[in-house]
Amino acid sequence: MKASAHDLAAILPPGFTMGVATAAFQIEGALDEDGRGPSGWDVFAAMPGSIVNDHSPAMACDHYHRMPEDVALMKELGIDSYRFSLSWPRIQPGGSGPVNPKGLDFYDRLIDLLLANGISPMATLYHWDTPLELDEAGGWMNRDTAYRLGEFAAIAAAAYGDRVVRWVTINEPATVSANGYMLGVHAPGEAHMLKALPSVHHQLLGHGLAMQALRAANVPGEVGLTNVYSPMVAASINPLDKVSAGLMDMAQNRLYADPVLLGKYPDAIRAATFFSSFSPSKEDMELISQPLDFYGLNYYMPTRVAAGPGDGAVPQGMAEAMGNDLNGGGSGTPFHVQSFPDTEITAYGWPIKPDYMAVALAEMAERYPQLPPVYITEGGASFEDLEIHDGEGRLIVPDERRVRYLAEHIEAAIEATAPGGAAESIELRGYYVWSLLDNFEWSAGYKQQFGLLHVDRDTMERTPKASFHWLRELMAARNRKADALEAEPRADKAAEAEAAGNSAAGAEPAGSPAAG
Ligand code: BGC
């Protein structure tokens, strides 16, 4: 394992993008400021009992007021790219109709500052903060929301299309449908269980309409979407366990990837009697399966599945909303999630399995022969970090487990996609660490922390953890290597462009797919 920044830097391919990721609702705060409209999440989080310890997102990381400081910290890290989300209710408060100039201005300043600091902006259009008016009209159960997202994409393209290097239309529709519309543990808090299928289709349609709007605006940046992927592992060789793992795979992975990458829903979905009336039009499927410039994949962990209801099933993606209470929740389900034997877990209870990063990539490569280039758009881990103070009272956060998690997963992804690797056909273009800051972790409030930066909840002061220093070292070692390579004459033009994109000197140019 190459935990040392120097060793890991040696295997980072030329042009490989290293970034950090966040989402608006999790970091910005300022929910009532400068004309932002309410979101479904504002209302959900205010309901007693919906968030661990009733933590409030009102302040989050106060990023809305500390944005320049946070960009300066990213500059210090030396990363290539920053993935953030545009707050839909900040830019278009009602989810349709007029835009809010002050909201537009915030991201305008962010994007300019990133570029001025050599960091390429990757913007996610939808990371779960649906404008409240849309949620009140049915949210993703209502087909109209998809058209509203298409409209929002056009607004964003007109405002930022000249500078955003990479666009993600939607983030993890699986989590929105599972947690928000099946179980009701995320906004908008609806528990339709199997009747939540329209929320899946409408999100994917929203992705298609957003793609269409970005293409119509001729944005020079790359366009894709982000799905979470968890390899499903049968708990034993018992055929019932295998069938259960297959069902989970269908419900959590294929349901969201097949329509986008194959242009159709998995047969099992269409065959299931409870969905027998579900027959999306050819036009919808064409919109959903438009060619992508890249595919964003969030990998956190595999899921071990066994037949039968167990003692209350909480599948992956649903478990995340419930802290490490993997035994709470559902009953009467035909299968359940089990923990992996002898496996280290995160504070959330998620198994730490870097080897399954290769499995995830290999399964993707096998299922989707036309898979476009891939970015790992999120990966990271929550831990109860040790907080110690040095002789002068300064905070030190030695989060070595997070360093190990990141190093092992980045290494696994690179090795799997290198020649001879389990997923060698995949062109892996980058890895974004989740997350820059300890932030508002949805239903887990501030209990589960993924940050490279510790955030003092009273003063909002940011303190770099050991993982921050490690990533900074990794970037410095990578840049030294790139500079040395650049000094050598090279035949391959594309490789030259990649090396230039990787030098700390400048951000990758918009629309240059080779640049890191
Ligand atoms: C989401 C993030 C979330 C992270 C950790 C992903 O599901 O995109 O918003 O904070 O995982 O739970």
mmCIF file of N, CA, C and O and ligand atoms in Angstrom, residues 26 127-128 171-172 300 320 350 378 434 441-442 450, ligand 1:
data_model
loop_
_atom_site.group_PDB
_atom_site.id
_atom_site.type_symbol
_atom_site.label_atom_id
_atom_site.label_comp_id
_atom_site.label_asym_id
_atom_site.label_seq_id
_atom_site.Cartn_x
_atom_site.Cartn_y
_atom_site.Cartn_z
ATOM 1 N N GLN A 26 -24.589 21.300 2.119
ATOM 2 C CA GLN A 26 -23.794 20.744 3.209
ATOM 3 C C GLN A 26 -22.774 21.728 3.771
ATOM 4 O O GLN A 26 -22.251 21.519 4.862
ATOM 5 N N HIS A 127 -27.597 18.669 -6.370
ATOM 6 C CA HIS A 127 -27.105 17.829 -5.269
ATOM 7 C C HIS A 127 -28.122 17.950 -4.124
ATOM 8 O O HIS A 127 -27.807 18.400 -3.038
ATOM 9 N N TRP A 128 -29.358 17.623 -4.447
ATOM 10 C CA TRP A 128 -30.411 17.293 -3.492
ATOM 11 C C TRP A 128 -31.221 18.453 -2.894
ATOM 12 O O TRP A 128 -32.249 18.203 -2.269
ATOM 13 N N ASN A 171 -26.535 14.321 -8.894
ATOM 14 C CA ASN A 171 -25.692 13.518 -8.012
ATOM 15 C C ASN A 171 -26.506 12.429 -7.334
ATOM 16 O O ASN A 171 -27.477 12.722 -6.631
ATOM 17 N N GLU A 172 -26.100 11.188 -7.548
ATOM 18 C CA GLU A 172 -26.661 10.040 -6.840
ATOM 19 C C GLU A 172 -28.190 10.010 -6.795
ATOM 20 O O GLU A 172 -28.789 10.068 -5.712
ATOM 21 N N TYR A 300 -17.845 4.251 -2.265
ATOM 22 C CA TYR A 300 -17.514 4.287 -0.834
ATOM 23 C C TYR A 300 -17.263 2.893 -0.269
ATOM 24 O O TYR A 300 -16.384 2.706 0.559
ATOM 25 N N GLU A 320 -26.689 5.035 5.159
ATOM 26 C CA GLU A 320 -25.936 6.254 5.405
ATOM 27 C C GLU A 320 -26.754 7.317 6.120
ATOM 28 O O GLU A 320 -26.203 8.177 6.800
ATOM 29 N N TRP A 350 -19.590 1.722 7.769
ATOM 30 C CA TRP A 350 -19.358 1.272 6.395
ATOM 31 C C TRP A 350 -18.076 0.443 6.332
ATOM 32 O O TRP A 350 -17.040 0.851 6.865
ATOM 33 N N GLU A 378 -16.559 10.993 -6.060
ATOM 34 C CA GLU A 378 -16.517 11.043 -4.587
ATOM 35 C C GLU A 378 -15.914 9.766 -4.047
ATOM 36 O O GLU A 378 -16.201 8.673 -4.538
ATOM 37 N N TRP A 434 -14.056 13.147 -1.091
ATOM 38 C CA TRP A 434 -15.166 13.636 -0.283
ATOM 39 C C TRP A 434 -14.693 13.623 1.155
ATOM 40 O O TRP A 434 -14.466 12.543 1.692
ATOM 41 N N GLU A 441 -23.758 16.446 7.265
ATOM 42 C CA GLU A 441 -23.857 15.143 6.588
ATOM 43 C C GLU A 441 -25.318 14.675 6.581
ATOM 44 O O GLU A 441 -25.676 13.662 7.155
ATOM 45 N N TRP A 442 -26.175 15.473 5.947
ATOM 46 C CA TRP A 442 -27.585 15.111 5.761
ATOM 47 C C TRP A 442 -28.213 14.658 7.088
ATOM 48 O O TRP A 442 -28.049 15.341 8.093
ATOM 49 N N PHE A 450 -16.349 13.842 7.256
ATOM 50 C CA PHE A 450 -15.506 13.310 6.176
ATOM 51 C C PHE A 450 -14.374 14.267 5.794
ATOM 52 O O PHE A 450 -13.647 14.014 4.832
HETATM 53 C C1 BGC B 1 -23.242 12.176 -1.215
HETATM 54 C C2 BGC B 1 -22.676 13.212 -0.264
HETATM 55 C C3 BGC B 1 -22.535 12.596 1.115
HETATM 56 C C4 BGC B 1 -21.540 11.472 1.027
HETATM 57 C C5 BGC B 1 -21.258 10.776 2.349
HETATM 58 C C6 BGC B 1 -22.677 10.793 -1.015
HETATM 59 O O1 BGC B 1 -23.741 9.916 -0.944
HETATM 60 O O2 BGC B 1 -23.144 12.598 -2.535
HETATM 61 O O3 BGC B 1 -23.503 14.333 -0.272
HETATM 62 O O4 BGC B 1 -22.170 13.527 2.080
HETATM 63 O O5 BGC B 1 -21.989 10.493 0.129
HETATM 64 O O6 BGC B 1 -22.409 10.227 2.865
#
